[in-house]
mmCIF file of C-alpha atoms in Angstrom:
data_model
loop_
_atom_site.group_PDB
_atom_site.id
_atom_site.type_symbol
_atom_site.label_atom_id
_atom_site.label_comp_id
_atom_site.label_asym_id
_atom_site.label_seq_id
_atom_site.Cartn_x
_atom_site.Cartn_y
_atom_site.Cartn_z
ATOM 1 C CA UNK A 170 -12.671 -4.777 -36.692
ATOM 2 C CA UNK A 171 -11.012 -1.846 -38.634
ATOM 3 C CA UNK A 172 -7.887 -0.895 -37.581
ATOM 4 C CA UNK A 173 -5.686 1.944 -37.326
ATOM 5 C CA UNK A 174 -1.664 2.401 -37.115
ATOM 6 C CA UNK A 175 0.167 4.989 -35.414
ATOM 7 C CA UNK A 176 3.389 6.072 -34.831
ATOM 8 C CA UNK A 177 4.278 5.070 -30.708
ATOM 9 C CA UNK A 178 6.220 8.496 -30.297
ATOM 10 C CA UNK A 179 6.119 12.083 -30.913
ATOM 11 C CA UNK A 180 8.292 15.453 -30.116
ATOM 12 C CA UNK A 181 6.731 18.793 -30.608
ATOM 13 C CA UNK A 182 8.294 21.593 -29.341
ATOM 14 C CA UNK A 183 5.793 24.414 -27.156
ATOM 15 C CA UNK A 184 3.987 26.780 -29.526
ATOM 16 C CA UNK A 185 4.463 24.956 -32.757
ATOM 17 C CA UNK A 186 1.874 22.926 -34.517
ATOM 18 C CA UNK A 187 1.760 19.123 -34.364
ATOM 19 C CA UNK A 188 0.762 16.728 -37.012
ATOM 20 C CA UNK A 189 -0.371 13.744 -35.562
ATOM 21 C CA UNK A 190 -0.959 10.816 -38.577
ATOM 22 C CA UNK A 191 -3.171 7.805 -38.461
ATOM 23 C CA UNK A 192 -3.595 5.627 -41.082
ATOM 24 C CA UNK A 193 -7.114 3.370 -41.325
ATOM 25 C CA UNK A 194 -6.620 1.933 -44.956
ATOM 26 C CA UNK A 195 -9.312 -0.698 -44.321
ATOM 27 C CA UNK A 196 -11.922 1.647 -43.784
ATOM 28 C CA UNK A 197 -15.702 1.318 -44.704
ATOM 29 C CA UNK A 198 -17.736 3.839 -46.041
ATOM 30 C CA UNK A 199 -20.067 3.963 -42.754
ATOM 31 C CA UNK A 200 -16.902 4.533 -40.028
ATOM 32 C CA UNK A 201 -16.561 7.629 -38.481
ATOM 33 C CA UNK A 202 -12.771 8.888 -37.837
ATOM 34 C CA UNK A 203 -12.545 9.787 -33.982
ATOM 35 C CA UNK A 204 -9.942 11.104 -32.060
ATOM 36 C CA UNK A 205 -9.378 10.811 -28.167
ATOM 37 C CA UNK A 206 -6.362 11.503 -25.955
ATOM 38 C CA UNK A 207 -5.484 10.252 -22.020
ATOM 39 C CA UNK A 208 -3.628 12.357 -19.971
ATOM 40 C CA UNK A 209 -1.784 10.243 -17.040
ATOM 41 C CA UNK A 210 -4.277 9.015 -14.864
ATOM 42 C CA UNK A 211 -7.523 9.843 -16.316
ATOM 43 C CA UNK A 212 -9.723 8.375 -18.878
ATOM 44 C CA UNK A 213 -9.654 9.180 -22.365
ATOM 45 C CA UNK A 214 -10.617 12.779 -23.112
ATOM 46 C CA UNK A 215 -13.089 13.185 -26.715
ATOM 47 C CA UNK A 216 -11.312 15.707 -28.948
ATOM 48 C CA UNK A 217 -12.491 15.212 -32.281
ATOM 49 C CA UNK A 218 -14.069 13.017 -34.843
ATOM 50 C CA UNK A 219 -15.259 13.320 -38.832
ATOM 51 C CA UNK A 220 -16.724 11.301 -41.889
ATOM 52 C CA UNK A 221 -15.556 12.585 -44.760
ATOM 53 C CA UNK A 222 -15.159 16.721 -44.768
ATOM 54 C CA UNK A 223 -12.022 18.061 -42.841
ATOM 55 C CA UNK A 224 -13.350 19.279 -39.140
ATOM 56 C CA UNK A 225 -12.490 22.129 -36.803
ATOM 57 C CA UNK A 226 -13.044 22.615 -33.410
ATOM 58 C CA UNK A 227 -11.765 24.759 -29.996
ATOM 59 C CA UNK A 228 -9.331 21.724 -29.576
ATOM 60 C CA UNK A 229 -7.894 20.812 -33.352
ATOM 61 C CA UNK A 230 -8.357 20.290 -37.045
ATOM 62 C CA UNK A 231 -9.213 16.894 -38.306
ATOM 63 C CA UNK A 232 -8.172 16.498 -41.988
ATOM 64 C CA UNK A 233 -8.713 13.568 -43.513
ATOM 65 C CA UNK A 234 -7.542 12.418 -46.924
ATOM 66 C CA UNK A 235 -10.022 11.801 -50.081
ATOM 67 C CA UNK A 236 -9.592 8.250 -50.092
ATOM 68 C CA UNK A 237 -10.109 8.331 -46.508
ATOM 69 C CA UNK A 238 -7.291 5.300 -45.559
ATOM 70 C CA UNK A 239 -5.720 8.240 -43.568
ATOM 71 C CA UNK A 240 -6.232 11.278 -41.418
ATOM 72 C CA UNK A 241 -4.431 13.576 -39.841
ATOM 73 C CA UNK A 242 -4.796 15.272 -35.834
ATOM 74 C CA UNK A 243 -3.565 19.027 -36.310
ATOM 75 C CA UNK A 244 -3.013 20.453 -32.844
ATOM 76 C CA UNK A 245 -2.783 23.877 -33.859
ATOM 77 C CA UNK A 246 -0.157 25.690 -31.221
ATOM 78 C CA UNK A 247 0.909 22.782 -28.822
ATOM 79 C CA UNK A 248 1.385 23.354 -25.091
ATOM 80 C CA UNK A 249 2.608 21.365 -22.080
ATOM 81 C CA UNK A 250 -1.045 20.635 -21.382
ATOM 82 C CA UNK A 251 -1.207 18.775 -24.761
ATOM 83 C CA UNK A 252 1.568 16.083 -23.711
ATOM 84 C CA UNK A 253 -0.718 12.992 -23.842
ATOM 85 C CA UNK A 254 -1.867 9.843 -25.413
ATOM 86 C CA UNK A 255 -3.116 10.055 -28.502
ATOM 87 C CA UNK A 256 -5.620 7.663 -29.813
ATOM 88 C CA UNK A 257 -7.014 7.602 -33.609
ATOM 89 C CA UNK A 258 -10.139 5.433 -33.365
ATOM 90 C CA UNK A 259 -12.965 4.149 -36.341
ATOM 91 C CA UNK A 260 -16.596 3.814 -35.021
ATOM 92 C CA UNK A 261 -19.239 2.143 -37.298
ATOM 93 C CA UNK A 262 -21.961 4.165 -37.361
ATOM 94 C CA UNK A 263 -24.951 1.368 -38.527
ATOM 95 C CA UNK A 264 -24.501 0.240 -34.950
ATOM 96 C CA UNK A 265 -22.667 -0.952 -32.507
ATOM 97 C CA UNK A 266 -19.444 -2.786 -32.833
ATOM 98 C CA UNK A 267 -16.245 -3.125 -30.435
ATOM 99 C CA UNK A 268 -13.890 -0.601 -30.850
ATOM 100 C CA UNK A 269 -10.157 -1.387 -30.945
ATOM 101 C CA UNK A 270 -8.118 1.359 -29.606
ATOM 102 C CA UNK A 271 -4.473 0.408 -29.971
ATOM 103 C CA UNK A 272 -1.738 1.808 -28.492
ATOM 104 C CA UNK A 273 -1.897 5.341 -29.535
ATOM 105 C CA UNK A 274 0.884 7.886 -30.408
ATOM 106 C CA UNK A 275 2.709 9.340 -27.424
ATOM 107 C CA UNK A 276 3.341 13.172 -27.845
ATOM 108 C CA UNK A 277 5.870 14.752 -26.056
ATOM 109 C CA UNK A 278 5.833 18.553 -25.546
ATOM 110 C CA UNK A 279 9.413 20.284 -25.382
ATOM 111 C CA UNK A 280 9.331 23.436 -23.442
ATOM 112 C CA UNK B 72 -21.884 19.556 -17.237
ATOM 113 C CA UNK B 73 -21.415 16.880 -14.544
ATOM 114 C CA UNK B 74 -19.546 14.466 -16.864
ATOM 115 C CA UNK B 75 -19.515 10.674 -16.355
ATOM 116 C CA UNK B 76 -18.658 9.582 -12.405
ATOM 117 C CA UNK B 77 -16.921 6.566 -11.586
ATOM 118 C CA UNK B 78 -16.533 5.186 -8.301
ATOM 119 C CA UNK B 79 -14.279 3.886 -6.156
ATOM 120 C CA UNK B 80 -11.554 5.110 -7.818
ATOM 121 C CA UNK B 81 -8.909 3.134 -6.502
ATOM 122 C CA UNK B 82 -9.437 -0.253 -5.043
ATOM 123 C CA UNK B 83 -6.907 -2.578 -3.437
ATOM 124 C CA UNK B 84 -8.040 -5.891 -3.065
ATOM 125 C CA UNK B 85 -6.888 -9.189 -2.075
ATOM 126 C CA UNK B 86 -7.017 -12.793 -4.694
ATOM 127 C CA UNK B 87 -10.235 -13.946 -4.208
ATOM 128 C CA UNK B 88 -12.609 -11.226 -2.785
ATOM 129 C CA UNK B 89 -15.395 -9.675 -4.908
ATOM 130 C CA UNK B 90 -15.158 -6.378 -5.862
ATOM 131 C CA UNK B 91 -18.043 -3.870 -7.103
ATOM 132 C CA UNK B 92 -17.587 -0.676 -9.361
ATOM 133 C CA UNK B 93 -20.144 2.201 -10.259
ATOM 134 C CA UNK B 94 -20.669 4.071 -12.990
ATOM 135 C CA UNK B 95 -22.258 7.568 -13.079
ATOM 136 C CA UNK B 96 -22.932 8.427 -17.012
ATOM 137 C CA UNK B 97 -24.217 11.866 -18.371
ATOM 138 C CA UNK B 98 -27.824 12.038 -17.390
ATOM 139 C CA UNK B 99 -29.636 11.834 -21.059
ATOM 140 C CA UNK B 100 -27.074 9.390 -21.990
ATOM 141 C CA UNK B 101 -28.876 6.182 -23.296
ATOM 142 C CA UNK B 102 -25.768 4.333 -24.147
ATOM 143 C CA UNK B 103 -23.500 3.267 -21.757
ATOM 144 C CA UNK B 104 -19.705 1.073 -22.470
ATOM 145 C CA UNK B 105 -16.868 -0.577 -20.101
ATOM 146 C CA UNK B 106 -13.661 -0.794 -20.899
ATOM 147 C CA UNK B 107 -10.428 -2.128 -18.965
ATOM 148 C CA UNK B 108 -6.972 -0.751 -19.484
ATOM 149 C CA UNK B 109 -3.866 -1.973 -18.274
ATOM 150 C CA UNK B 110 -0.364 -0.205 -18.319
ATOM 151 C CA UNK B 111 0.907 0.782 -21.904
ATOM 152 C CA UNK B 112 -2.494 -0.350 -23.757
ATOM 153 C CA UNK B 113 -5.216 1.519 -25.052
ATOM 154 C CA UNK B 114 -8.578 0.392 -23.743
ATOM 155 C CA UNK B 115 -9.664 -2.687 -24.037
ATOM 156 C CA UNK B 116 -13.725 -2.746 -24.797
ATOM 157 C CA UNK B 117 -16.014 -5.380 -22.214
ATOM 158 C CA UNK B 118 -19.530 -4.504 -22.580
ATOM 159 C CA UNK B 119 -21.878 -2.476 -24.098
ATOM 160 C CA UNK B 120 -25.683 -1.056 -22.717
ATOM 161 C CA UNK B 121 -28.268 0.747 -24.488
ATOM 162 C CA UNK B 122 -30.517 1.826 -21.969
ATOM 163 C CA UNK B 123 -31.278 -1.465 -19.514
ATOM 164 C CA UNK B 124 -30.079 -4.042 -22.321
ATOM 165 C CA UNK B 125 -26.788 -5.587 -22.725
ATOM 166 C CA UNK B 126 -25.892 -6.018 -26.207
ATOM 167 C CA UNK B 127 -22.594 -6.729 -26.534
ATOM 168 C CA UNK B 128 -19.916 -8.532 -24.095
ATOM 169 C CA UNK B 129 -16.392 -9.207 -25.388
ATOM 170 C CA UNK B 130 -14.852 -12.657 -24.863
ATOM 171 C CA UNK B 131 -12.396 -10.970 -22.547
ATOM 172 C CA UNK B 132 -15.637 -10.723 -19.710
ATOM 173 C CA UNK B 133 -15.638 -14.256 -18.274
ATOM 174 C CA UNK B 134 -17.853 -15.752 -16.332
ATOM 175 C CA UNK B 135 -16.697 -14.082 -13.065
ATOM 176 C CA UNK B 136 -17.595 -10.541 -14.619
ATOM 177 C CA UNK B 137 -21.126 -8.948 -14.585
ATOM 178 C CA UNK B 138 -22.238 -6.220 -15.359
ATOM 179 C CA UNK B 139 -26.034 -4.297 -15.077
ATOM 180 C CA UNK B 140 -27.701 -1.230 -15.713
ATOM 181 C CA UNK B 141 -30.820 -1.197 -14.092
ATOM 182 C CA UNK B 142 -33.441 1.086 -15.548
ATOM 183 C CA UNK B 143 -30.781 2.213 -17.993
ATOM 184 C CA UNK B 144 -29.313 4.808 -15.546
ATOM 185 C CA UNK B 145 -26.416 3.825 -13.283
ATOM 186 C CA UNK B 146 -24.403 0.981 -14.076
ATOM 187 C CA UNK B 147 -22.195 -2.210 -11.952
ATOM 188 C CA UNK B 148 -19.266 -3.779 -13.027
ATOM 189 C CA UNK B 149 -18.689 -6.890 -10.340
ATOM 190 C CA UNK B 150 -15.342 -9.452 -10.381
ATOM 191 C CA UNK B 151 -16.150 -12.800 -8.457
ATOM 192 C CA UNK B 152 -13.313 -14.721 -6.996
ATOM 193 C CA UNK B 153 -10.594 -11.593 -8.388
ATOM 194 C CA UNK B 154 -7.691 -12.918 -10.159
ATOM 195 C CA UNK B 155 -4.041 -11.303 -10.577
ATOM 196 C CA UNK B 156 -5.029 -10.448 -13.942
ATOM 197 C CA UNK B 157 -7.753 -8.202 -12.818
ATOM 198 C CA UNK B 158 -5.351 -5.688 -11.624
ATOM 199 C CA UNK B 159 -6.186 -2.642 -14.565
ATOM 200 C CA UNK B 160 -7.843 0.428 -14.985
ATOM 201 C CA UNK B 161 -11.876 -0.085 -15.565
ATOM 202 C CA UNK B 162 -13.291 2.568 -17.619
ATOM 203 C CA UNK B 163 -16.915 3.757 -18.212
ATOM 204 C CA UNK B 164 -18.067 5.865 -20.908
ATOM 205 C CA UNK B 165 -21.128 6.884 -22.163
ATOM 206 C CA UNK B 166 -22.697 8.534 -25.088
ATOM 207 C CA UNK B 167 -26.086 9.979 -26.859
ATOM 208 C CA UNK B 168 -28.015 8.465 -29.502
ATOM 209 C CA UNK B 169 -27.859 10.789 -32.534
ATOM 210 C CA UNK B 170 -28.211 11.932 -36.095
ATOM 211 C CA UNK B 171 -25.620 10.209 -38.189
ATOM 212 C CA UNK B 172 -25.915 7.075 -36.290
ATOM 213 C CA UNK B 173 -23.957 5.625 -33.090
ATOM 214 C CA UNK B 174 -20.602 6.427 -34.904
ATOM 215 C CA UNK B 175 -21.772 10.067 -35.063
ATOM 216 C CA UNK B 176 -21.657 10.328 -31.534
ATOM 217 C CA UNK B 177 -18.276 10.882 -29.500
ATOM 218 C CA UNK B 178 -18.116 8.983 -26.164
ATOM 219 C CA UNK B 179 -17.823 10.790 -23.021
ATOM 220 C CA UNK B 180 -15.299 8.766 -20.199
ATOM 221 C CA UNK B 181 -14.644 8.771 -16.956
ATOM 222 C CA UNK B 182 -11.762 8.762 -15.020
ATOM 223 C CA UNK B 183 -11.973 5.332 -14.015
ATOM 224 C CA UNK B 184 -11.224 2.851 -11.111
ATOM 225 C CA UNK B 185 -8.147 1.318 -10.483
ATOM 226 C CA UNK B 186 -7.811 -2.263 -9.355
ATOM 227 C CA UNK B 187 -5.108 -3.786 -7.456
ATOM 228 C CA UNK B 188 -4.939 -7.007 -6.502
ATOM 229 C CA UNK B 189 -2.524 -8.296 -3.844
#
């Protein structure tokens, strides 16, 4: 399986944007780049995901770096609501294969 | 949007009994996925369904696991005989076939079932 690394911990304080990095540097050609987070007691919440271009959506920016062996979660004003688990996943997209979702990065929000 | 159901959502058990979970997914959902979490991990992936058919079970569902979807709706997750080690979060998701292939498509969870075993 491709892998990804993350840092285990992250501070942001409320209102200011967050950079949350992932690095994938065995990546194929054919993953996609998907990010989830889990709020305490609930499953895993979709947020974002890309191939190649950077991404936008009501939730974050995706950017993801030419060579693709990194990307980067950019949550654009945190809030308390955005204290969560963070996961940065790879799905292959010529068909089904287990995905590995780590440990994730832990963001803290500071009021 | 009804969003995937899972149900019970808590279950306390005792070593040895049989439990039985449901899954719910998003009605034109053809794909359907467990998973099993315990405390500080990420998911851990079990099983896969598109449609009625299994194709994929990780080494981690043994022989007292099942699981079935039939007619590619609703879906079962059974533990015979539970163990300690059973006691984790079991997750359902479920997701669309689509343009750009099954990585193309983001995966839509539920909130999951919690198993405790005493």
């Amino acid at each position: 399986d491709a892998k990804t690394t993350q840092p285990n911990s992250m501070e942001s304080n409320e209102e200011e944007p967050v950079h949350l990095p992932c690095n994938h540097s065995t990546i194929s050609g054919t993953d996609y780049i998907h990010w989830y987070r889990q709020l305490p007691s609930q499953g895993p919440e979709y947020v974002i995901h890309g191939l190649t271009s950077n991404v936008n959506n009501r939730m974050a920016s995706l950017a993801i770096a030419e060579d693709r062996k990194s990307s980067t979660l950019i949550l654009h004003r945190a809030t308390l609501r955005d204290a969560a688990v963070y996961y940065c996943i790879l799905r292959y997209s010529g068909g089904y294969q287990k995905v590995t979702f780590g440990t994730g990065t832990k963001l803290q929000v500071i009021p | 949007d009804t969003g995937v159901s899972q149900d019970p959502r808590h279950k306390i058990t005792k070593r040895g009994q049989n439990v039985t979970f449901r899954c719910d997914p998003i009605s034109e959902h053809n794909r359907l996925y467990w998973y099993r979490q315990t405390l500080g991990q990420g998911p851990e992936f079990l099983t896969y369904f598109q449609n009625e058919a299994q194709l994929e079970k990780s080494r981690l569902l043994s022989d007292r696991f099942s699981a079935e979807r039939p007619k590619g709706s609703f879906s079962t997750l059974e533990i015979q005989r539970t163990e300690q080690g059973d006691s984790a979060m079991y997750l359902c998701a479920s997701s669309l076939v689509g343009r750009g292939g099954i990585g193309n498509q983001p995966q839509h969870f539920g909130d999951g079932t919690r198993l405790s075993i005493l």
